[in-house]
Coordinates of C-alpha atoms and ligand atoms in Angstrom, one line a residue:
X271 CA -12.2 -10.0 5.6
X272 CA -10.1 -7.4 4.2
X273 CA -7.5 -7.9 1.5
X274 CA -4.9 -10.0 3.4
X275 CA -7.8 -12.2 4.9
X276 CA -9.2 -12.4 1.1
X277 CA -6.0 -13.2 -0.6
X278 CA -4.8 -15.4 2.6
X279 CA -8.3 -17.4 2.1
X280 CA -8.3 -18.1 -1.5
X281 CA -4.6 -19.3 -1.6
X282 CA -5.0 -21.4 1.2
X283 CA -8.2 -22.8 -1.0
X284 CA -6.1 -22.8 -4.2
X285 CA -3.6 -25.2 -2.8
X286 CA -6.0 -27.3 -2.2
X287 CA -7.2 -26.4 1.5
X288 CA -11.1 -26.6 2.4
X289 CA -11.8 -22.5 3.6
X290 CA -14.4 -20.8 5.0
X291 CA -14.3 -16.7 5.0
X292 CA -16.1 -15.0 7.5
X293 CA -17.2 -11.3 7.5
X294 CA -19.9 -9.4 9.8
X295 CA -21.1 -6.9 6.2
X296 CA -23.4 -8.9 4.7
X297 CA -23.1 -6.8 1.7
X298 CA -19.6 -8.3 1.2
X299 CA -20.1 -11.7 1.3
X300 CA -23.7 -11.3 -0.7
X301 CA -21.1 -9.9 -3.3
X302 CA -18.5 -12.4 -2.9
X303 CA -21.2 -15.2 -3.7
X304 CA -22.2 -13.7 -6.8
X305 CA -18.2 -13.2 -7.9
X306 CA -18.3 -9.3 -7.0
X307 CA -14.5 -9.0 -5.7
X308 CA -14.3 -5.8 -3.4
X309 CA -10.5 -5.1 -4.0
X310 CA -8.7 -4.9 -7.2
X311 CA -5.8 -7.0 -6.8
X312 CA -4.1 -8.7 -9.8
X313 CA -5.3 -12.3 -10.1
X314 CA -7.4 -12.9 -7.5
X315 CA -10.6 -12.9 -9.1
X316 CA -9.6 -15.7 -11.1
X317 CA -8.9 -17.6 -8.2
X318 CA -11.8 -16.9 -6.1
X319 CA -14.2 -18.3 -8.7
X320 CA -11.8 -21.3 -9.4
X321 CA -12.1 -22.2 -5.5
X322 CA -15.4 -21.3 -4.6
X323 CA -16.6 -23.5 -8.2
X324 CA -14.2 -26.7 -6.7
X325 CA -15.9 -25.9 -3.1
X326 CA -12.8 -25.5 -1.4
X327 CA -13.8 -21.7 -1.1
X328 CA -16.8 -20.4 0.5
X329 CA -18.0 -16.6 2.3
X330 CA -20.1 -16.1 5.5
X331 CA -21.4 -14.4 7.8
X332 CA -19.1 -14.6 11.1
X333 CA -22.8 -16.1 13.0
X334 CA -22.7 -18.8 11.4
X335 CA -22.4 -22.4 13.5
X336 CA -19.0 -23.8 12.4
X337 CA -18.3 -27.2 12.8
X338 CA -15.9 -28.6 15.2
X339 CA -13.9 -30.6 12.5
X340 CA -12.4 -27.1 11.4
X341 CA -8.5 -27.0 12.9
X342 CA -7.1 -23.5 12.0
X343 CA -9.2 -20.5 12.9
X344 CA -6.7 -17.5 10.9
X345 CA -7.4 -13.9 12.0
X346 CA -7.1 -11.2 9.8
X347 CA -9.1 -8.3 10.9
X348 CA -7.6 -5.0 10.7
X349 CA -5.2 -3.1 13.1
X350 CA -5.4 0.9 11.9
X351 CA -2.9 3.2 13.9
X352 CA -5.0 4.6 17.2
X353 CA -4.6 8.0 18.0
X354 CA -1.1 7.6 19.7
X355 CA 0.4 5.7 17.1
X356 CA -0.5 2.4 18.5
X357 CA -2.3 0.2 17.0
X358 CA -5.9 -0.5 18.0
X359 CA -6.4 -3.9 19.0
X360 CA -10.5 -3.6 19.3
X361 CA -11.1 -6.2 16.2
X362 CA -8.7 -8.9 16.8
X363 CA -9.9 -9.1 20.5
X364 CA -13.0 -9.3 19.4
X365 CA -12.2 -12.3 17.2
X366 CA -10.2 -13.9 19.7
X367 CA -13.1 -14.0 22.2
X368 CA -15.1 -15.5 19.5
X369 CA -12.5 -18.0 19.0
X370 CA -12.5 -18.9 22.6
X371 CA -16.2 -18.9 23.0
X372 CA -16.5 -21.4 20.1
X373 CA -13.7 -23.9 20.7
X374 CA -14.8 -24.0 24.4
X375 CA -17.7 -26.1 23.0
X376 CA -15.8 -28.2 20.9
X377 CA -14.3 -31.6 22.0
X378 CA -11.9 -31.8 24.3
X379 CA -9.9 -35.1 22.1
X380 CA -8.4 -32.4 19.5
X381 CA -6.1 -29.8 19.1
X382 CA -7.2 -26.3 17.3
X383 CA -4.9 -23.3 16.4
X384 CA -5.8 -19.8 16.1
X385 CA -3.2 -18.4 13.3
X386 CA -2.8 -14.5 13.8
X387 CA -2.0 -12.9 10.2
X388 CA -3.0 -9.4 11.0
X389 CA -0.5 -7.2 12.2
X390 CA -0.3 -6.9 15.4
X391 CA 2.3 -5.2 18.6
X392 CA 4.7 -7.1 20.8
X393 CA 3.2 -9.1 22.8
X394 CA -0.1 -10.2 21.1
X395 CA 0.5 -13.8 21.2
X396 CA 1.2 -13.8 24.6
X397 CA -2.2 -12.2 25.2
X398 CA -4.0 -14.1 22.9
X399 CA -2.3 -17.4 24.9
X400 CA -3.3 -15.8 28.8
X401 CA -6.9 -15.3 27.4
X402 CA -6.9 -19.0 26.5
X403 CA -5.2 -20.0 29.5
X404 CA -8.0 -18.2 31.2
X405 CA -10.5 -20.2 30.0
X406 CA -8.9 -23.4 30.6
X407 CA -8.2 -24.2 27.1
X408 CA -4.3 -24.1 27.0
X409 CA -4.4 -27.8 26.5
X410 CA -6.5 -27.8 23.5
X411 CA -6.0 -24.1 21.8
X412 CA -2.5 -23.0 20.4
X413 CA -1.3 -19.7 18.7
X414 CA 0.5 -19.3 15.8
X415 CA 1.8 -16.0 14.8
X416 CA 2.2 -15.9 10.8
X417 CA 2.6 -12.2 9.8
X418 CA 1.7 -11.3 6.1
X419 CA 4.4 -9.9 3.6
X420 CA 2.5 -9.2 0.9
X421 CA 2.5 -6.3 -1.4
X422 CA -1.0 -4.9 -2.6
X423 CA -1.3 -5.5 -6.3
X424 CA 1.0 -8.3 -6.3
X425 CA 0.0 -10.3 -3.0
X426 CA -1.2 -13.4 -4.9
X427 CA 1.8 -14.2 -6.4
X428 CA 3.8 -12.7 -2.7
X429 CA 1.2 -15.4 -1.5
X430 CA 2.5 -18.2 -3.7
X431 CA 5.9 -17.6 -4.1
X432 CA 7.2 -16.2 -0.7
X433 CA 10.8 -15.2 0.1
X434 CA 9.8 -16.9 3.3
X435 CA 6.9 -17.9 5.6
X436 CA 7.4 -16.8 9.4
X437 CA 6.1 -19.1 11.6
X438 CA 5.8 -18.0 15.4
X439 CA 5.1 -20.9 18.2
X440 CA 5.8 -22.4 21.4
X441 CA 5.0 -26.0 20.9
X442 CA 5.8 -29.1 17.7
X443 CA 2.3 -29.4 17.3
X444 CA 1.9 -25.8 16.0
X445 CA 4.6 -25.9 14.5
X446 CA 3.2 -28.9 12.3
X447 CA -0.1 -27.9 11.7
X448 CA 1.5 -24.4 10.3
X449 CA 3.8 -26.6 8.0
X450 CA 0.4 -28.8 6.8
X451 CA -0.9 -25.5 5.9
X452 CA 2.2 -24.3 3.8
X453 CA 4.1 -27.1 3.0
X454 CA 1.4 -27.0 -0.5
X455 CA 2.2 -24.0 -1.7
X456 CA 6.4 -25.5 -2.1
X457 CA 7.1 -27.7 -4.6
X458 CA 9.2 -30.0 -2.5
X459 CA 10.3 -30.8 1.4
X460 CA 13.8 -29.3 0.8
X461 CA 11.7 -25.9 -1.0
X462 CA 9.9 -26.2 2.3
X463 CA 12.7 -26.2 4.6
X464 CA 14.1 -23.6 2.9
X465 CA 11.4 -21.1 3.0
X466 CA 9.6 -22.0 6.7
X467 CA 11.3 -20.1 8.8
X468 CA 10.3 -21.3 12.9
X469 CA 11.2 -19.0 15.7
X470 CA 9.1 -17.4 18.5
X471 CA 5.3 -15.8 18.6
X472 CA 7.2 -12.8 19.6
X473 CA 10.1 -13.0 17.0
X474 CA 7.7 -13.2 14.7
X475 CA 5.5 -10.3 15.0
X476 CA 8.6 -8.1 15.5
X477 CA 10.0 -9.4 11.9
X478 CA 7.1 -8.3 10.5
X479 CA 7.4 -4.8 11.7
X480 CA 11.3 -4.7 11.3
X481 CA 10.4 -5.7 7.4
X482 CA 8.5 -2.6 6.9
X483 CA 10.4 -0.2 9.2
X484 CA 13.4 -1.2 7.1
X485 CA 11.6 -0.8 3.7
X486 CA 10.3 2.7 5.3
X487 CA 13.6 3.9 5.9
X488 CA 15.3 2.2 2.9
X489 CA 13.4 4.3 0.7
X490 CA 13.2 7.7 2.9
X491 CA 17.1 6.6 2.2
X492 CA 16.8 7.0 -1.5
X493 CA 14.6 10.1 -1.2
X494 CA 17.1 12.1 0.9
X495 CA 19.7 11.0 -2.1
X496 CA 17.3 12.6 -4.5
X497 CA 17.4 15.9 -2.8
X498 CA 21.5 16.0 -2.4
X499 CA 21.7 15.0 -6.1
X500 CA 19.4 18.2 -7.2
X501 CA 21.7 20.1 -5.0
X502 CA 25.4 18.7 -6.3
X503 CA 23.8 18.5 -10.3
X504 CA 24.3 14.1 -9.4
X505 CA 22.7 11.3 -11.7
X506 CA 19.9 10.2 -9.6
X507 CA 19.6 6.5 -11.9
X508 CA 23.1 6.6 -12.0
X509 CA 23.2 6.9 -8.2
X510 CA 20.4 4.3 -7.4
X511 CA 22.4 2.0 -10.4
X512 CA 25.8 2.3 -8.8
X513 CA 24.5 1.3 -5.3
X514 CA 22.1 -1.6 -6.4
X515 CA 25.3 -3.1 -7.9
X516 CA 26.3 -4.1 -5.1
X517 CA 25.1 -7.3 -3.8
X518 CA 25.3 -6.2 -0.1
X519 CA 22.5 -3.0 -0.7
X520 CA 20.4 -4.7 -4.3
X521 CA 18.3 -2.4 -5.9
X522 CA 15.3 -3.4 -4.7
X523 CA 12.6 -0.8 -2.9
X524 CA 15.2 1.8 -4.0
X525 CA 13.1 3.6 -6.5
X526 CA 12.6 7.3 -5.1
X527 CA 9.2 9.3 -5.2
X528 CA 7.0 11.5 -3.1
X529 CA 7.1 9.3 -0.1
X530 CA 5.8 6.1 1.4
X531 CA 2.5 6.0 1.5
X532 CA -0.6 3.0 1.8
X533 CA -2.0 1.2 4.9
X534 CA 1.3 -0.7 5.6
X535 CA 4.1 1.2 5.8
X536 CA 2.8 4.6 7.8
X537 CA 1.0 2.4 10.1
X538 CA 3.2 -0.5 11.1
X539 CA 6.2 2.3 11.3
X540 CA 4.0 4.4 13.6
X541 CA 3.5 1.1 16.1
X542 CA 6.8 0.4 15.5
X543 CA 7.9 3.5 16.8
X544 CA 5.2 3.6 19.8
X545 CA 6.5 0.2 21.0
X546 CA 9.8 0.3 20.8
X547 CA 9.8 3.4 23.3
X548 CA 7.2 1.5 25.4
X549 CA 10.0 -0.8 26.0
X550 CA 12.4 1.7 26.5
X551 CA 14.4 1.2 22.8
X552 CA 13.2 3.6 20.9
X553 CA 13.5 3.0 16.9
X554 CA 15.5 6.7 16.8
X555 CA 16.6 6.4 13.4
X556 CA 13.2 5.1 12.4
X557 CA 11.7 8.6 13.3
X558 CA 13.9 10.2 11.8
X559 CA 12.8 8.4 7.7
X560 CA 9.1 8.9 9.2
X561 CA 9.9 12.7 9.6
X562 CA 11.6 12.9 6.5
X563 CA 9.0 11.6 4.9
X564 CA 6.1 13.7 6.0
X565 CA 8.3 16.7 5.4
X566 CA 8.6 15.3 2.4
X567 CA 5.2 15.4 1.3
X568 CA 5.1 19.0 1.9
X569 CA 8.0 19.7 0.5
X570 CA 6.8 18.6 -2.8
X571 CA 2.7 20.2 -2.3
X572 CA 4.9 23.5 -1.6
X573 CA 6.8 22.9 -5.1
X574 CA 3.9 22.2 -6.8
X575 CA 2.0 25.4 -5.6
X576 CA 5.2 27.4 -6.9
X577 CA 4.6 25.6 -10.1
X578 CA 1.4 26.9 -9.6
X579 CA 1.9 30.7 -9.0
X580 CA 4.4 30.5 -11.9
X581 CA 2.4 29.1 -14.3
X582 CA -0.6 31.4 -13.2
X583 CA 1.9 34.3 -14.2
X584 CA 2.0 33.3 -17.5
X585 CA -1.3 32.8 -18.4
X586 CA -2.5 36.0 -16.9
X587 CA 0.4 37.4 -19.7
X588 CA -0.8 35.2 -22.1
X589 CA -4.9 34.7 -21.8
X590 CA -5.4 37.3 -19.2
X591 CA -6.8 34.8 -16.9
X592 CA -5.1 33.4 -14.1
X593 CA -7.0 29.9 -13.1
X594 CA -4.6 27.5 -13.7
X595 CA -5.4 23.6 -14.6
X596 CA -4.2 20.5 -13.2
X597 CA -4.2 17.3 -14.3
X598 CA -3.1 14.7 -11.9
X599 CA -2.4 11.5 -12.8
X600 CA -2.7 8.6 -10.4
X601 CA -5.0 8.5 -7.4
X602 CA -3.7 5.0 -5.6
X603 CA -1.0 5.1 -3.2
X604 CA 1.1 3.1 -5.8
X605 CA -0.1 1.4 -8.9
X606 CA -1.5 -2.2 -9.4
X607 CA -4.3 -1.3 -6.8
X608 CA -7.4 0.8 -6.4
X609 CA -6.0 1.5 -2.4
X610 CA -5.5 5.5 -1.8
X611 CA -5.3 5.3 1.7
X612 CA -2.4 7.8 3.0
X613 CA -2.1 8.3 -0.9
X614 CA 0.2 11.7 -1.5
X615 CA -2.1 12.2 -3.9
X616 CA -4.5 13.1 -1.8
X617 CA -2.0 15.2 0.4
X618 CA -1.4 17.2 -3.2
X619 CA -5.0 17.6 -3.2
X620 CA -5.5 18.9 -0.2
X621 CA -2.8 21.6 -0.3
X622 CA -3.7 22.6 -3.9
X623 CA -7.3 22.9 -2.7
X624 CA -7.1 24.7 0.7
X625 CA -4.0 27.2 -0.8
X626 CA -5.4 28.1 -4.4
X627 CA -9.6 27.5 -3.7
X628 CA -10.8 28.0 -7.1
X629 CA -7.8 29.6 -8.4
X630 CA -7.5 26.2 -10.0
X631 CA -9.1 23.5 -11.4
X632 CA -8.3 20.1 -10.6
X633 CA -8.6 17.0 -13.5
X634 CA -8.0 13.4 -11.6
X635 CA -7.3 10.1 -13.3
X636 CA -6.5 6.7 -11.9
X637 CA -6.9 3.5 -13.7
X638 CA -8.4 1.7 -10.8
X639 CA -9.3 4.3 -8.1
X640 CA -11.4 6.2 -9.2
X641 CA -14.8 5.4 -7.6
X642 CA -12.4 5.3 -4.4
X643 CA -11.6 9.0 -4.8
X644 CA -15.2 9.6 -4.9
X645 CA -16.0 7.1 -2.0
X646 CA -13.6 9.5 0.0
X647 CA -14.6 12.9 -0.8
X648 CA -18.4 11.0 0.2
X649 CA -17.4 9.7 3.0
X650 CA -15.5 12.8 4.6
X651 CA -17.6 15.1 3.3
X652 CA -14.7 17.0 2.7
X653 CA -14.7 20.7 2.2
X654 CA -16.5 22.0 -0.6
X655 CA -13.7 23.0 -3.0
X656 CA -12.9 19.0 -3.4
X657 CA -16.6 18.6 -5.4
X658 CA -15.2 20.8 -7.9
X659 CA -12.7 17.5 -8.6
X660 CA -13.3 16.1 -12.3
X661 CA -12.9 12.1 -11.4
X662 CA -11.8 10.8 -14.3
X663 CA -11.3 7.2 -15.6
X664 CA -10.8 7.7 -19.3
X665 CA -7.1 8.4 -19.4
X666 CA -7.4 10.0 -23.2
X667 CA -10.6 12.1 -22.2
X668 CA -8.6 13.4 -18.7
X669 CA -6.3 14.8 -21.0
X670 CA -8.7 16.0 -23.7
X671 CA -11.0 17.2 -21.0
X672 CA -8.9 18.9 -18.6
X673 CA -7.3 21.7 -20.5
X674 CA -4.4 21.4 -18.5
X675 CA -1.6 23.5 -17.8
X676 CA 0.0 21.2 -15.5
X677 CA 0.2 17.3 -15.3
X678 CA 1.4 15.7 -12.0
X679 CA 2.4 12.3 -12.4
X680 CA 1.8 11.2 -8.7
X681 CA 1.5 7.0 -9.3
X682 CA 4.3 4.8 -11.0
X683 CA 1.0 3.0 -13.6
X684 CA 2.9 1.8 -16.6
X685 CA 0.4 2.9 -19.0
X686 CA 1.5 6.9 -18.2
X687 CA 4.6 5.7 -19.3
X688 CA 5.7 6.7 -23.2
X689 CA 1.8 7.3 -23.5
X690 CA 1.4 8.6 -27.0
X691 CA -1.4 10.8 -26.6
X692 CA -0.1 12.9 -23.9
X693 CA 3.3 13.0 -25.3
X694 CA 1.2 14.7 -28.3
X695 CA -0.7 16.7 -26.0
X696 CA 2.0 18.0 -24.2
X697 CA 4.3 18.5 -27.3
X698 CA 1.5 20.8 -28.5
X699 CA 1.2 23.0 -25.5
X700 CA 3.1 26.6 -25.5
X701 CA 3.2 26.7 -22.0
X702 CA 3.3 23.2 -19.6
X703 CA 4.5 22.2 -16.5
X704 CA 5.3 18.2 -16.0
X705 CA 5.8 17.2 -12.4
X706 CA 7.1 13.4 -12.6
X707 CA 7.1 12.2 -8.7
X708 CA 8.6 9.0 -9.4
X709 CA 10.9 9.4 -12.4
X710 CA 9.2 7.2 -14.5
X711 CA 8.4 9.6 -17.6
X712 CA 10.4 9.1 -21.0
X713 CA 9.9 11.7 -23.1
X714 CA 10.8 11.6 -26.7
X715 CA 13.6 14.1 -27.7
X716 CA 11.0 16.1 -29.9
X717 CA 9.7 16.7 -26.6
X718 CA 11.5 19.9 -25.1
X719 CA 11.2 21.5 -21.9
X720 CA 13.9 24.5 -22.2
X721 CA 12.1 27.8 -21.2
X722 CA 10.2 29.3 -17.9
X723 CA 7.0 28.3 -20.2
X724 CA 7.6 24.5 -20.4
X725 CA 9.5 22.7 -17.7
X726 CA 9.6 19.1 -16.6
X727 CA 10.6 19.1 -12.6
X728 CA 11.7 15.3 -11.7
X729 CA 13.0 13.4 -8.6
X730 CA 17.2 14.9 -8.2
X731 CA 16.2 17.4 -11.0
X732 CA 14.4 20.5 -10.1
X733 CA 12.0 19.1 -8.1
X734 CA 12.1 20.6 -4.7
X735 CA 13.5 24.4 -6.9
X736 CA 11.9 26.1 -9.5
X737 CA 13.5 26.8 -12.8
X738 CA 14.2 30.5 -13.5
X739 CA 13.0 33.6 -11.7
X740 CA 10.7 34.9 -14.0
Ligands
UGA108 C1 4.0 -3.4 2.2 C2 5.1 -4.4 2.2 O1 5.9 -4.3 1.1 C3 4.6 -5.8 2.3 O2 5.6 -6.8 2.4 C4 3.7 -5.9 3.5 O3 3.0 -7.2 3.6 C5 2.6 -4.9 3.4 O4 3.2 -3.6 3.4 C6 1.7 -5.0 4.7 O5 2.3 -4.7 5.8 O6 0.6 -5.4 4.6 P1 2.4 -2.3 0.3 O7 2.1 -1.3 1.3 O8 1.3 -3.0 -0.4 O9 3.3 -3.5 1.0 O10 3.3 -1.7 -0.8 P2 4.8 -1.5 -1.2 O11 5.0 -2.0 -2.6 O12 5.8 -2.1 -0.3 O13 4.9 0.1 -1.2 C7 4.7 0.9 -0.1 C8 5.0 2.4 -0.4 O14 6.4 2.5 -0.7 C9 4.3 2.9 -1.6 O15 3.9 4.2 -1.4 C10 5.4 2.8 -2.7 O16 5.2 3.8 -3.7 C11 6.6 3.2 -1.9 N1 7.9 2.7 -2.5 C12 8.1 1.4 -2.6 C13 8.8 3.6 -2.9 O17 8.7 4.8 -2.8 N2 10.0 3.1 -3.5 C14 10.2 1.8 -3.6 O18 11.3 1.4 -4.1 C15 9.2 0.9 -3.2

């Protein structure tokens, strides 16, 4: 039960459905009984403990018996990229034999539905429905394929107020049962018409990946524009303003930055990728935004570390000491979550790390990822150099503590934005560089960065050069 199975189980509670979440780490579901929520993800805790106190809501271990009134077994196990891009299957088979293995010993008089929300490759449902058939169940088991739209830190309300709900089937019945399951969450039939949208198990689990593909290349779109406005001296927000105007493009997922990152988009556009050429259409233009945007990533560690020879210039004029300090704000992939997987954060890390060693001295703050970071470096026992990282949590004391000489704004957190105390902090420094990687800094006009000693580099404005040869 990750965080599309959590927030999947506790909406389907909070509209009034009677849920059951299963996990195999005990750990998990010990915590989930005592209110521990293992994600931070706005809202949810609020409902968990509303449905688990009404009993519509309750956490297990995936042993236990479960009774044969249940209808609706929903998967959503994980599907991480294998090492050719694809993506590996080994969980969602595993809960599909389960599945099989349970309902064989159910009555035969009723119908039961296994609902795929995972993510999952062309073709799934159709496997899931030849396993079934090969058990003899096709009369009494049916799939649904219902792929998940929701964006971490906001999925509750994606949850509750969806653009749309895709529902894949081959048969009414499905088709039904999928619409008893929604139709709570609309307020009325004609809401429910509107936002169900039927088609095919396959259709389905391609709109899924056609949603983030799009997205991907949408904002590798925007980035590329960043780059040609540094070039021509073009308004960036001007740019992004005068094309969201129009209703055809919106502005939506048009906000530039250091690159997609998360457990979504670099994974669903790597399968995408793999299984369009596995049936012979390759997504061509797709590789190309996925190119751009790993270049991308190193295009902006390689800025940085110029930043970084620069400013290690100067304060072997000034100090006589070259060891430069960075303060790097924002750990998560984006902000409203604690998730750093494929985080450019940590790609900035690395980079700084494995170029400068302990030429410098990195300061880290997140609001919520924090104890991630250090789950990370734990977990991959990463080289050495990355114990030397101060984790932070304490915004005010990152920027006390640190003694920086550079601050990399690397997440779009609203509280970095017009923060007072490291306005003040930078105002006071002779020498500072400010790396904003999503635009999002307002400074005050008291504020200047006008020499080779204090420089702000920003998406479409000296980013990607560095200001002054000195
Ligand atoms: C994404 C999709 O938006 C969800 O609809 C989908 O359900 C989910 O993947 C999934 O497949 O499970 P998520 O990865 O949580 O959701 O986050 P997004 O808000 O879409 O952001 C993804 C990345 O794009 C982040 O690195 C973010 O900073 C970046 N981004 C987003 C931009 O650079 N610019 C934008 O305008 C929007």
């Amino acid at each position: 039960m990750g965080y599309v199975g959590l927030v999947a189980g506790t909406c389907y509670a909070h509209v009034g459905h009677e849920v059951k979440c299963l996990d195999s780490e005990q750990s998990k579901i010990k915590d989930l009984n005592n209110g521990i929520i293992p994600i931070y993800e706005t809202g949810l805790k609020e409902l968990v403990l509303n449905a688990v106190s009404e009993r519509k809501l309750s956490f297990a271990h995936n042993n236990i018996a479960i009774s044969s009134d249940t209808d609706l077994f929903v998967i959503a196990v994980g599907t991480p990229s294998g090492a050719n891009g694809s993506a590996y299957m080994g969980f969602v088979h595993s809960v599909v034999s389960d599945v099989i293995k349970r309902v064989s010993a159910f009555p035969s008089n009723k119908s039961y539905y296994i609902l795929v929300k995972s993510t999952v490759p062309i073709g799934t449902a159709k496997y899931i429905r030849d396993r079934i058939a090969d058990n003899s169940l096709s009369n009494k088991l049916h799939v649904i394929s219902n792929p998940e739209f929701l964006r971490e830190g906001r999925a509750v309300k994606d949850f509750l107020e969806p653009d749309r709900v895709v529902i894949g089937t081959d048969n009414k019945a499905a088709n039904d049962m999928a619409y008893r399951l929604y139709s709570p969450i609309f307020k009325d039939s004609s809401e429910c018409e509107n936002k169900i949208f039927y088609t095919s198990n396959v259709t389905a689990e391609l709109i899924k990946y056609f949603t983030n593909g799009y997205l991907s290349y949408r904002i590798s779109f925007i980035n590329q524009a960043a780059d040609l406005c540094e070039n021509v001296d073009a308004s960036l927000s001007d740019l992004m303003c005068g094309l969201g105007m129009d209703s055809r493009i919106g502005s939506s997922y048009l906000s530039p930055g250091p690159g997609f990152g998360g457990s979504c988009f670099p994974k669903d556009t790597r399968e995408l990728m793999y299984s369009s050429s596995a049936n012979s259409s390759p997504m061509t233009l797709l590789q190309h935004a996925v190119n751009y945007n790993e270049d991308r990533k190193l295009k902006i560690a390689h800025s940085i570390l110029r930043g970084v020879q620069q400013m290690a210039g100067i304060k072997k004029e000034e100090y006589g000491n070259k060891k430069v300090n960075i303060l790097l704000l924002g750990i998560a992939f984006k902000e409203e979550t604690d998730d750093i997987r494929e985080s450019v954060s940590l790609s900035i890390i690395d980079r700084l790390l494995s170029v400068c060693g302990d030429s410098v001295s990195i300061t880290a703050h997140d609001p919520k990822a924090c104890e991630n970071l250090k789950s990370y470096i734990d977990a991959n026992s990463r080289d050495q150099s990355w114990l030397s990282i101060l984790i932070e949590k304490d915004m005010e004391k990152s920027i006390q503590n640190s003694d920086y000489d550079i601050v990399i704004v690397a997440t779009r957190w609203s509280n970095f934005i017009g923060n007072s105390f490291l306005e003040k902090s930078i105002k006071d420094k002779k020498s500072v560089f400010v790396y904003d990687l999503h635009n999002i800094m307002r400074f005050p006009e008291d504020i200047i960065f006008d020499s080779y000693k204090r420089q702000l580099f920003s998406l479409g404005k000296n980013l990607l050069k560095i200001w002054g040869n000195k």
